[in-house]
GROMACS .gro file of C-alpha atoms in nm:
model
  415
    1MET     CA    1   0.153  -1.770  -0.924
    2LYS     CA    2  -0.117  -2.031  -0.934
    3LYS     CA    3  -0.053  -2.071  -0.562
    4THR     CA    4  -0.167  -1.715  -0.493
    5VAL     CA    5  -0.518  -1.773  -0.364
    6ILE     CA    6  -0.448  -2.043  -0.106
    7ALA     CA    7  -0.345  -1.820   0.183
    8THR     CA    8  -0.696  -1.688   0.259
    9ALA     CA    9  -0.786  -1.935   0.532
   10SER     CA   10  -0.458  -1.883   0.717
   11PHE     CA   11  -0.553  -1.528   0.796
   12ALA     CA   12  -0.906  -1.560   0.923
   13LEU     CA   13  -0.753  -1.572   1.271
   14VAL     CA   14  -0.561  -1.250   1.218
   15ALA     CA   15  -0.881  -1.045   1.211
   16ALA     CA   16  -0.936  -1.137   1.574
   17VAL     CA   17  -0.587  -1.037   1.683
   18GLY     CA   18  -0.531  -0.686   1.810
   19LEU     CA   19  -0.224  -0.483   1.727
   20THR     CA   20  -0.007  -0.561   2.027
   21GLY     CA   21   0.336  -0.408   2.030
   22CYS     CA   22   0.547  -0.240   1.768
   23SER     CA   23   0.692  -0.338   1.437
   24GLY     CA   24   1.026  -0.513   1.407
   25SER     CA   25   1.174  -0.199   1.254
   26SER     CA   26   1.508  -0.063   1.366
   27GLY     CA   27   1.555   0.307   1.396
   28GLY     CA   28   1.280   0.543   1.514
   29GLY     CA   29   1.065   0.807   1.360
   30ALA     CA   30   1.056   0.956   1.012
   31SER     CA   31   1.377   1.152   1.060
   32SER     CA   32   1.600   1.270   0.778
   33GLY     CA   33   1.892   1.070   0.918
   34PRO     CA   34   1.989   0.713   0.833
   35VAL     CA   35   1.702   0.466   0.865
   36THR     CA   36   1.691   0.088   0.844
   37ILE     CA   37   1.365  -0.073   0.738
   38THR     CA   38   1.285  -0.441   0.744
   39TYR     CA   39   1.124  -0.631   0.457
   40SER     CA   40   0.983  -0.985   0.475
   41ASN     CA   41   0.909  -1.158   0.144
   42PHE     CA   42   0.826  -1.481  -0.031
   43ILE     CA   43   0.839  -1.346  -0.386
   44SER     CA   44   1.213  -1.402  -0.431
   45ASN     CA   45   1.231  -1.746  -0.271
   46GLY     CA   46   1.331  -2.030  -0.497
   47GLY     CA   47   1.578  -1.865  -0.731
   48ASN     CA   48   1.516  -1.491  -0.742
   49GLU     CA   49   1.698  -1.390  -0.426
   50LYS     CA   50   1.982  -1.235  -0.629
   51ASN     CA   51   1.733  -1.050  -0.846
   52LEU     CA   52   1.569  -0.899  -0.538
   53ASP     CA   53   1.914  -0.803  -0.411
   54LYS     CA   54   1.977  -0.610  -0.735
   55ILE     CA   55   1.661  -0.408  -0.673
   56VAL     CA   56   1.752  -0.347  -0.308
   57LYS     CA   57   2.100  -0.223  -0.401
   58ALA     CA   58   1.960   0.008  -0.670
   59PHE     CA   59   1.710   0.149  -0.418
   60GLU     CA   60   1.976   0.205  -0.154
   61LYS     CA   61   2.197   0.380  -0.411
   62ASP     CA   62   1.909   0.616  -0.496
   63ASN     CA   63   1.817   0.654  -0.128
   64PRO     CA   64   2.149   0.653   0.063
   65ASN     CA   65   1.982   0.726   0.398
   66ILE     CA   66   1.764   0.413   0.383
   67THR     CA   67   1.892   0.059   0.435
   68VAL     CA   68   1.666  -0.236   0.359
   69LYS     CA   69   1.710  -0.550   0.570
   70VAL     CA   70   1.558  -0.847   0.385
   71THR     CA   71   1.416  -1.171   0.521
   72THR     CA   72   1.307  -1.435   0.269
   73SER     CA   73   1.085  -1.735   0.341
   74ALA     CA   74   0.937  -2.013   0.132
   75TYR     CA   75   0.576  -1.952   0.035
   76ALA     CA   76   0.467  -2.267   0.220
   77ASP     CA   77   0.602  -2.126   0.550
   78TYR     CA   78   0.565  -1.754   0.495
   79PHE     CA   79   0.207  -1.694   0.606
   80THR     CA   80   0.238  -1.903   0.921
   81LYS     CA   81   0.538  -1.694   1.024
   82LEU     CA   82   0.360  -1.373   0.929
   83GLN     CA   83   0.054  -1.466   1.134
   84THR     CA   84   0.277  -1.523   1.438
   85ASP     CA   85   0.456  -1.190   1.384
   86LEU     CA   86   0.132  -0.999   1.342
   87ALA     CA   87  -0.007  -1.146   1.662
   88ALA     CA   88   0.310  -1.045   1.848
   89GLY     CA   89   0.349  -0.708   1.678
   90THR     CA   90   0.693  -0.803   1.543
   91GLU     CA   91   0.615  -0.791   1.172
   92SER     CA   92   0.850  -0.615   0.931
   93ASP     CA   93   0.803  -0.256   0.820
   94VAL     CA   94   0.721  -0.384   0.470
   95PHE     CA   95   0.598  -0.734   0.395
   96ASP     CA   96   0.447  -0.936   0.114
   97VAL     CA   97   0.082  -1.030   0.080
   98ASP     CA   98  -0.107  -1.183  -0.209
   99ALA     CA   99  -0.457  -1.149  -0.347
  100GLY     CA  100  -0.581  -1.432  -0.127
  101SER     CA  101  -0.451  -1.301   0.204
  102PHE     CA  102  -0.486  -0.924   0.166
  103ALA     CA  103  -0.848  -0.871   0.271
  104ASN     CA  104  -0.823  -1.046   0.607
  105ILE     CA  105  -0.493  -0.881   0.696
  106GLN     CA  106  -0.629  -0.540   0.605
  107ALA     CA  107  -0.954  -0.599   0.795
  108ALA     CA  108  -0.750  -0.674   1.108
  109GLY     CA  109  -0.609  -0.321   1.099
  110SER     CA  110  -0.256  -0.445   1.037
  111LEU     CA  111  -0.182  -0.225   0.736
  112ALA     CA  112  -0.104   0.141   0.696
  113ALA     CA  113  -0.299   0.338   0.437
  114LEU     CA  114  -0.062   0.465   0.169
  115ASP     CA  115  -0.073   0.833   0.081
  116GLY     CA  116   0.037   1.003  -0.240
  117VAL     CA  117   0.064   0.689  -0.451
  118ASP     CA  118   0.115   0.765  -0.820
  119ALA     CA  119  -0.164   0.544  -0.952
  120ALA     CA  120  -0.068   0.619  -1.312
  121LYS     CA  121   0.236   0.392  -1.273
  122TYR     CA  122   0.023   0.079  -1.225
  123ARG     CA  123  -0.229  -0.130  -1.416
  124THR     CA  124  -0.552   0.013  -1.276
  125SER     CA  125  -0.744  -0.310  -1.217
  126VAL     CA  126  -0.453  -0.475  -1.033
  127LEU     CA  127  -0.387  -0.167  -0.819
  128ASP     CA  128  -0.756  -0.135  -0.733
  129SER     CA  129  -0.758  -0.492  -0.604
  130TYR     CA  130  -0.574  -0.357  -0.300
  131LYS     CA  131  -0.795  -0.057  -0.236
  132VAL     CA  132  -1.051  -0.046   0.049
  133ASP     CA  133  -1.304   0.234   0.096
  134GLY     CA  134  -1.110   0.451  -0.146
  135LYS     CA  135  -0.776   0.406   0.034
  136GLN     CA  136  -0.472   0.223  -0.103
  137TYR     CA  137  -0.331  -0.038   0.134
  138ALA     CA  138  -0.095  -0.235  -0.089
  139LEU     CA  139   0.108  -0.193  -0.407
  140PRO     CA  140   0.116  -0.481  -0.657
  141THR     CA  141   0.464  -0.614  -0.723
  142SER     CA  142   0.369  -0.876  -0.982
  143PHE     CA  143   0.077  -1.051  -1.144
  144SER     CA  144  -0.019  -1.346  -1.358
  145ASN     CA  145  -0.349  -1.439  -1.515
  146VAL     CA  146  -0.535  -1.705  -1.708
  147VAL     CA  147  -0.573  -1.681  -2.085
  148LEU     CA  148  -0.685  -1.909  -2.367
  149PHE     CA  149  -0.400  -2.100  -2.531
  150TYR     CA  150  -0.481  -2.245  -2.872
  151ASN     CA  151  -0.322  -2.464  -3.139
  152LYS     CA  152  -0.339  -2.252  -3.452
  153ASP     CA  153  -0.252  -2.541  -3.682
  154LEU     CA  154  -0.550  -2.744  -3.561
  155PHE     CA  155  -0.779  -2.446  -3.623
  156ASP     CA  156  -0.639  -2.396  -3.972
  157LYS     CA  157  -0.665  -2.766  -4.055
  158ALA     CA  158  -1.031  -2.772  -3.948
  159GLY     CA  159  -1.111  -2.446  -4.127
  160VAL     CA  160  -1.220  -2.282  -3.801
  161ALA     CA  161  -1.156  -1.914  -3.730
  162THR     CA  162  -0.908  -1.861  -3.445
  163PRO     CA  163  -1.016  -1.698  -3.118
  164THR     CA  164  -1.047  -1.323  -3.090
  165ALA     CA  165  -1.091  -1.090  -2.794
  166ASP     CA  166  -1.462  -1.067  -2.883
  167TRP     CA  167  -1.532  -1.439  -2.845
  168THR     CA  168  -1.810  -1.558  -2.612
  169TRP     CA  169  -1.874  -1.898  -2.458
  170ALA     CA  170  -2.097  -1.975  -2.754
  171ASP     CA  171  -1.810  -1.908  -2.994
  172GLU     CA  172  -1.576  -2.128  -2.794
  173LYS     CA  173  -1.830  -2.410  -2.772
  174ALA     CA  174  -1.900  -2.403  -3.145
  175ALA     CA  175  -1.529  -2.412  -3.228
  176ALA     CA  176  -1.458  -2.687  -2.974
  177GLU     CA  177  -1.727  -2.909  -3.123
  178LYS     CA  178  -1.579  -2.872  -3.472
  179LEU     CA  179  -1.224  -2.928  -3.350
  180THR     CA  180  -1.290  -3.239  -3.141
  181ASP     CA  181  -1.190  -3.558  -3.320
  182LYS     CA  182  -1.204  -3.841  -3.069
  183LYS     CA  183  -1.092  -4.102  -3.322
  184ALA     CA  184  -0.772  -3.905  -3.377
  185GLY     CA  185  -0.736  -3.837  -3.004
  186VAL     CA  186  -0.785  -3.464  -3.056
  187TRP     CA  187  -0.991  -3.265  -2.807
  188GLY     CA  188  -1.138  -2.925  -2.873
  189ASP     CA  189  -1.112  -2.777  -2.525
  190TYR     CA  190  -0.968  -2.819  -2.177
  191GLN     CA  191  -1.069  -2.624  -1.869
  192PRO     CA  192  -0.991  -2.754  -1.521
  193ILE     CA  193  -1.303  -2.860  -1.331
  194SER     CA  194  -1.215  -2.664  -1.021
  195TYR     CA  195  -1.318  -2.396  -0.776
  196ASN     CA  196  -1.082  -2.141  -0.932
  197GLU     CA  197  -1.242  -2.187  -1.272
  198TYR     CA  198  -1.590  -2.185  -1.120
  199TYR     CA  199  -1.580  -1.849  -0.941
  200LYS     CA  200  -1.431  -1.698  -1.256
  201ALA     CA  201  -1.699  -1.852  -1.478
  202MET     CA  202  -1.965  -1.716  -1.243
  203ALA     CA  203  -1.821  -1.368  -1.295
  204GLN     CA  204  -1.819  -1.424  -1.672
  205ALA     CA  205  -2.187  -1.518  -1.648
  206GLY     CA  206  -2.262  -1.190  -1.468
  207GLY     CA  207  -2.272  -1.329  -1.117
  208SER     CA  208  -2.058  -1.347  -0.805
  209PHE     CA  209  -1.955  -1.644  -0.590
  210LEU     CA  210  -2.039  -1.453  -0.273
  211ALA     CA  211  -2.338  -1.233  -0.203
  212LYS     CA  212  -2.265  -0.863  -0.157
  213ASP     CA  213  -2.261  -0.889   0.223
  214GLY     CA  214  -2.008  -1.174   0.204
  215LYS     CA  215  -2.206  -1.372   0.460
  216LYS     CA  216  -2.342  -1.632   0.221
  217SER     CA  217  -2.285  -1.757  -0.130
  218ASP     CA  218  -2.472  -1.663  -0.445
  219ILE     CA  219  -2.410  -2.002  -0.601
  220ASP     CA  220  -2.778  -2.096  -0.626
  221SER     CA  221  -2.839  -1.845  -0.904
  222ASP     CA  222  -2.864  -1.841  -1.281
  223ALA     CA  223  -2.496  -1.749  -1.301
  224GLY     CA  224  -2.400  -2.028  -1.061
  225LYS     CA  225  -2.584  -2.291  -1.261
  226ALA     CA  226  -2.460  -2.154  -1.595
  227ALA     CA  227  -2.100  -2.167  -1.471
  228ALA     CA  228  -2.139  -2.528  -1.357
  229ASP     CA  229  -2.294  -2.631  -1.688
  230TRP     CA  230  -2.020  -2.450  -1.882
  231ILE     CA  231  -1.728  -2.613  -1.701
  232ALA     CA  232  -1.861  -2.959  -1.617
  233GLY     CA  233  -2.062  -2.988  -1.938
  234LYS     CA  234  -1.744  -3.001  -2.147
  235SER     CA  235  -1.633  -3.328  -1.990
  236GLY     CA  236  -1.670  -3.617  -2.231
  237THR     CA  237  -1.802  -3.399  -2.511
  238VAL     CA  238  -1.525  -3.161  -2.617
  239MET     CA  239  -1.294  -3.230  -2.322
  240PRO     CA  240  -1.138  -3.550  -2.188
  241THR     CA  241  -1.290  -3.705  -1.877
  242ALA     CA  242  -1.131  -3.801  -1.547
  243ALA     CA  243  -1.121  -4.157  -1.679
  244ASP     CA  244  -0.914  -4.028  -1.972
  245GLY     CA  245  -0.670  -3.873  -1.727
  246ALA     CA  246  -0.811  -3.520  -1.698
  247GLY     CA  247  -0.710  -3.360  -1.370
  248THR     CA  248  -0.395  -3.564  -1.320
  249PRO     CA  249  -0.058  -3.381  -1.299
  250ASP     CA  250   0.065  -3.241  -1.632
  251PHE     CA  251  -0.210  -3.418  -1.830
  252ASP     CA  252  -0.332  -3.098  -1.996
  253THR     CA  253   0.022  -2.969  -2.053
  254ASN     CA  254   0.132  -3.290  -2.222
  255LEU     CA  255  -0.187  -3.307  -2.429
  256PHE     CA  256  -0.132  -2.955  -2.561
  257LYS     CA  257   0.238  -3.012  -2.629
  258ALA     CA  258   0.152  -3.331  -2.818
  259GLY     CA  259  -0.066  -3.132  -3.057
  260LYS     CA  260  -0.383  -3.308  -2.938
  261LEU     CA  261  -0.557  -3.014  -2.773
  262ALA     CA  262  -0.707  -2.721  -2.964
  263MET     CA  263  -0.791  -2.484  -2.675
  264TRP     CA  264  -0.657  -2.472  -2.323
  265HIS     CA  265  -0.758  -2.248  -2.031
  266THR     CA  266  -0.442  -2.199  -1.828
  267GLY     CA  267  -0.212  -1.940  -1.678
  268ILE     CA  268   0.059  -1.734  -1.841
  269TRP     CA  269   0.310  -1.912  -1.619
  270MET     CA  270   0.283  -2.193  -1.875
  271ILE     CA  271   0.421  -1.979  -2.159
  272GLY     CA  272   0.781  -2.049  -2.067
  273LEU     CA  273   0.716  -2.415  -1.995
  274VAL     CA  274   0.546  -2.471  -2.332
  275GLY     CA  275   0.798  -2.270  -2.536
  276ASP     CA  276   0.870  -2.362  -2.896
  277LEU     CA  277   0.659  -2.647  -3.033
  278PRO     CA  278   0.643  -2.822  -3.372
  279PHE     CA  279   0.319  -2.638  -3.445
  280ASN     CA  280   0.195  -2.279  -3.433
  281TRP     CA  281   0.024  -2.172  -3.112
  282ASP     CA  282  -0.094  -1.847  -2.963
  283ILE     CA  283  -0.305  -1.702  -2.683
  284ALA     CA  284  -0.619  -1.490  -2.658
  285VAL     CA  285  -0.828  -1.321  -2.389
  286GLU     CA  286  -1.062  -1.582  -2.239
  287PRO     CA  287  -1.415  -1.576  -2.379
  288GLY     CA  288  -1.692  -1.459  -2.150
  289ASP     CA  289  -2.066  -1.519  -2.135
  290THR     CA  290  -2.249  -1.198  -2.050
  291GLN     CA  291  -1.919  -1.023  -1.978
  292LYS     CA  292  -1.542  -1.069  -1.970
  293ALA     CA  293  -1.373  -1.167  -1.644
  294SER     CA  294  -1.018  -1.300  -1.628
  295ALA     CA  295  -0.872  -1.474  -1.325
  296THR     CA  296  -0.583  -1.258  -1.211
  297PHE     CA  297  -0.345  -1.347  -0.930
  298SER     CA  298  -0.106  -1.097  -0.783
  299ASN     CA  299   0.145  -1.030  -0.508
  300ALA     CA  300   0.183  -0.696  -0.332
  301ALA     CA  301   0.393  -0.505  -0.081
  302VAL     CA  302   0.230  -0.350   0.226
  303VAL     CA  303   0.346  -0.121   0.503
  304SER     CA  304   0.280  -0.227   0.862
  305ALA     CA  305   0.046  -0.006   1.060
  306ASN     CA  306   0.301  -0.041   1.343
  307SER     CA  307   0.602   0.073   1.142
  308LYS     CA  308   0.804   0.352   1.302
  309ASN     CA  309   0.938   0.449   0.960
  310LYS     CA  310   0.628   0.461   0.742
  311ALA     CA  311   0.760   0.721   0.498
  312ALA     CA  312   1.078   0.525   0.427
  313ALA     CA  313   0.882   0.200   0.419
  314GLN     CA  314   0.637   0.334   0.163
  315LYS     CA  315   0.923   0.466  -0.048
  316TRP     CA  316   1.067   0.114  -0.061
  317ALA     CA  317   0.726  -0.041  -0.137
  318GLU     CA  318   0.681   0.203  -0.426
  319TYR     CA  319   1.028   0.132  -0.564
  320LEU     CA  320   0.976  -0.243  -0.536
  321SER     CA  321   0.648  -0.221  -0.724
  322SER     CA  322   0.691   0.054  -0.983
  323SER     CA  323   1.055   0.150  -1.045
  324GLN     CA  324   1.218   0.108  -1.385
  325GLU     CA  325   1.495  -0.092  -1.219
  326MET     CA  326   1.241  -0.341  -1.084
  327VAL     CA  327   1.069  -0.373  -1.423
  328GLN     CA  328   1.400  -0.434  -1.600
  329VAL     CA  329   1.520  -0.692  -1.348
  330ARG     CA  330   1.193  -0.884  -1.366
  331LEU     CA  331   1.179  -0.887  -1.744
  332ASP     CA  332   1.544  -0.984  -1.780
  333ALA     CA  333   1.503  -1.269  -1.533
  334GLY     CA  334   1.159  -1.386  -1.648
  335TRP     CA  335   1.053  -1.333  -1.286
  336GLU     CA  336   0.675  -1.291  -1.309
  337LEU     CA  337   0.531  -0.976  -1.464
  338PRO     CA  338   0.533  -0.630  -1.307
  339ALA     CA  339   0.200  -0.451  -1.285
  340THR     CA  340   0.346  -0.145  -1.454
  341SER     CA  341   0.142   0.068  -1.691
  342ASP     CA  342   0.457   0.160  -1.887
  343ASP     CA  343   0.398  -0.010  -2.221
  344ALA     CA  344   0.734   0.108  -2.351
  345ALA     CA  345   0.912  -0.075  -2.070
  346LEU     CA  346   0.714  -0.390  -2.150
  347LYS     CA  347   0.806  -0.381  -2.520
  348PRO     CA  348   1.078  -0.650  -2.490
  349TYR     CA  349   0.828  -0.887  -2.334
  350LEU     CA  350   0.560  -0.815  -2.593
  351GLU     CA  351   0.803  -0.874  -2.879
  352LYS     CA  352   0.904  -1.222  -2.763
  353THR     CA  353   0.752  -1.516  -2.947
  354PRO     CA  354   0.584  -1.754  -2.911
  355PRO     CA  355   0.312  -1.659  -2.845
  356ALA     CA  356   0.270  -1.373  -3.088
  357ASN     CA  357  -0.026  -1.215  -2.909
  358ARG     CA  358   0.133  -1.145  -2.572
  359GLN     CA  359  -0.078  -0.831  -2.562
  360ALA     CA  360  -0.364  -1.061  -2.456
  361VAL     CA  361  -0.193  -1.092  -2.116
  362PHE     CA  362  -0.248  -0.722  -2.054
  363ASP     CA  363  -0.580  -0.694  -2.233
  364SER     CA  364  -0.708  -0.956  -1.988
  365LEU     CA  365  -0.648  -0.709  -1.705
  366LYS     CA  366  -0.924  -0.481  -1.831
  367HIS     CA  367  -1.185  -0.708  -1.673
  368ILE     CA  368  -1.072  -0.928  -1.387
  369ALA     CA  369  -1.237  -1.177  -1.151
  370ILE     CA  370  -1.100  -1.130  -0.801
  371ALA     CA  371  -1.077  -1.439  -0.583
  372PRO     CA  372  -1.352  -1.442  -0.315
  373GLN     CA  373  -1.245  -1.406   0.048
  374LEU     CA  374  -1.368  -1.732   0.199
  375GLY     CA  375  -1.256  -1.708   0.560
  376ALA     CA  376  -1.137  -1.983   0.794
  377ASN     CA  377  -1.308  -2.265   0.604
  378GLY     CA  378  -1.178  -2.161   0.265
  379GLN     CA  379  -1.018  -2.493   0.180
  380GLN     CA  380  -1.331  -2.685   0.277
  381ILE     CA  381  -1.539  -2.457   0.056
  382GLN     CA  382  -1.305  -2.511  -0.238
  383ASP     CA  383  -1.314  -2.887  -0.182
  384ALA     CA  384  -1.694  -2.883  -0.175
  385VAL     CA  385  -1.708  -2.696  -0.506
  386ASN     CA  386  -1.456  -2.932  -0.665
  387ASN     CA  387  -1.654  -3.235  -0.550
  388ALA     CA  388  -1.987  -3.099  -0.673
  389LEU     CA  389  -1.848  -3.007  -1.014
  390GLY     CA  390  -1.680  -3.345  -1.039
  391GLU     CA  391  -2.009  -3.523  -0.972
  392ILE     CA  392  -2.184  -3.317  -1.241
  393ALA     CA  393  -1.902  -3.382  -1.489
  394ALA     CA  394  -1.919  -3.756  -1.422
  395GLY     CA  395  -2.293  -3.761  -1.481
  396ARG     CA  396  -2.369  -3.872  -1.125
  397ALA     CA  397  -2.547  -3.545  -1.040
  398LYS     CA  398  -2.758  -3.285  -1.218
  399THR     CA  399  -2.685  -2.914  -1.200
  400ASP     CA  400  -3.040  -2.826  -1.094
  401THR     CA  401  -3.006  -3.030  -0.775
  402ALA     CA  402  -2.629  -3.031  -0.714
  403ILE     CA  403  -2.585  -2.654  -0.719
  404PRO     CA  404  -2.860  -2.570  -0.465
  405ALA     CA  405  -2.718  -2.843  -0.240
  406LEU     CA  406  -2.369  -2.698  -0.284
  407ALA     CA  407  -2.498  -2.351  -0.194
  408THR     CA  408  -2.642  -2.483   0.133
  409GLN     CA  409  -2.315  -2.659   0.214
  410VAL     CA  410  -2.104  -2.354   0.137
  411ASP     CA  411  -2.333  -2.119   0.333
  412GLY     CA  412  -2.281  -2.341   0.636
  413LEU     CA  413  -1.904  -2.308   0.601
  414ILE     CA  414  -1.884  -1.931   0.553
  415LYS     CA  415  -1.770  -1.750   0.865
   0.00000   0.00000   0.00000
């Protein structure tokens, strides 16, 4: 799921493409007779194809007049193929999008508005991420988010109170300073110095990466400077530097697993990879500054505006995103988390340990930071942010000059 936001730039071109032709659906109209709908996805690629097939078969059993024809592509290829299909009007009746691609696809008029959705079945904040002008255009099929991992034994050894959902940046900083023991090779904190962390930190500081009109950034602001100081300012004080290896593949993972890292900002996808360790560890909702804001990434199912079988297509999208069968298959397989509001269905997940406080995963959804829609130059913008933060962290630039310069650079790239 950490790949979720990278598709934004691929779809800037889609907004300029008219709807030419009809969907690749077979069968015509919303008749009561047998209907075949097509579904293109990336969510099952790489090992969950059989799990998706279980959901399809359960749906077809409950809806004997609807057949679902599935096409699966690797994430790396999926959006290029989708862009081609949208331009030609040959897209599937139902297809996958993610949080990074949704806005541009919707703005192009490619998606059907969904009527009669039972919003009570979904986590509100995730569902609302796919709402435009009060209309629902996509249904979230899964999500992941970033939380604060921590080594409980290190906290106990240092006599420092463990993180709570009420913690602020100030609380985290104070704890990190007490927990850092450079002589012993123990660091108090680790947060990637990256664009993804920066836009989230801006939200936590009460700001927004983009101005309300979306035509320029709001980086050169108090929130923008506070976010830069918060992330880059940790380097070399409570967090290892690039010279120490920070930013290299698996460095933070290995540091945490070695018992040498007290706090770690990372995604819930790491829970399974970390697993049982020779020390006690847990997770908490990430601290905020003026407010909470958790980075949440999600995938969703949409219905093509060109579909000739919109009613059947929406029925499949709803089943894929909210049915009990889907929830059970995902939880049994460890296949990302469903955005269901059914706490009873999630009980098996919440009862698994470690970590003990899995509830933090869902508490983090109460206040989320949605990835900005950056347009055609999205990757260049992210690279510019990464470079600027890296210069500040290395001590080669000062926030007061680097952030205004970054804002000018980003504004020139926004289209």
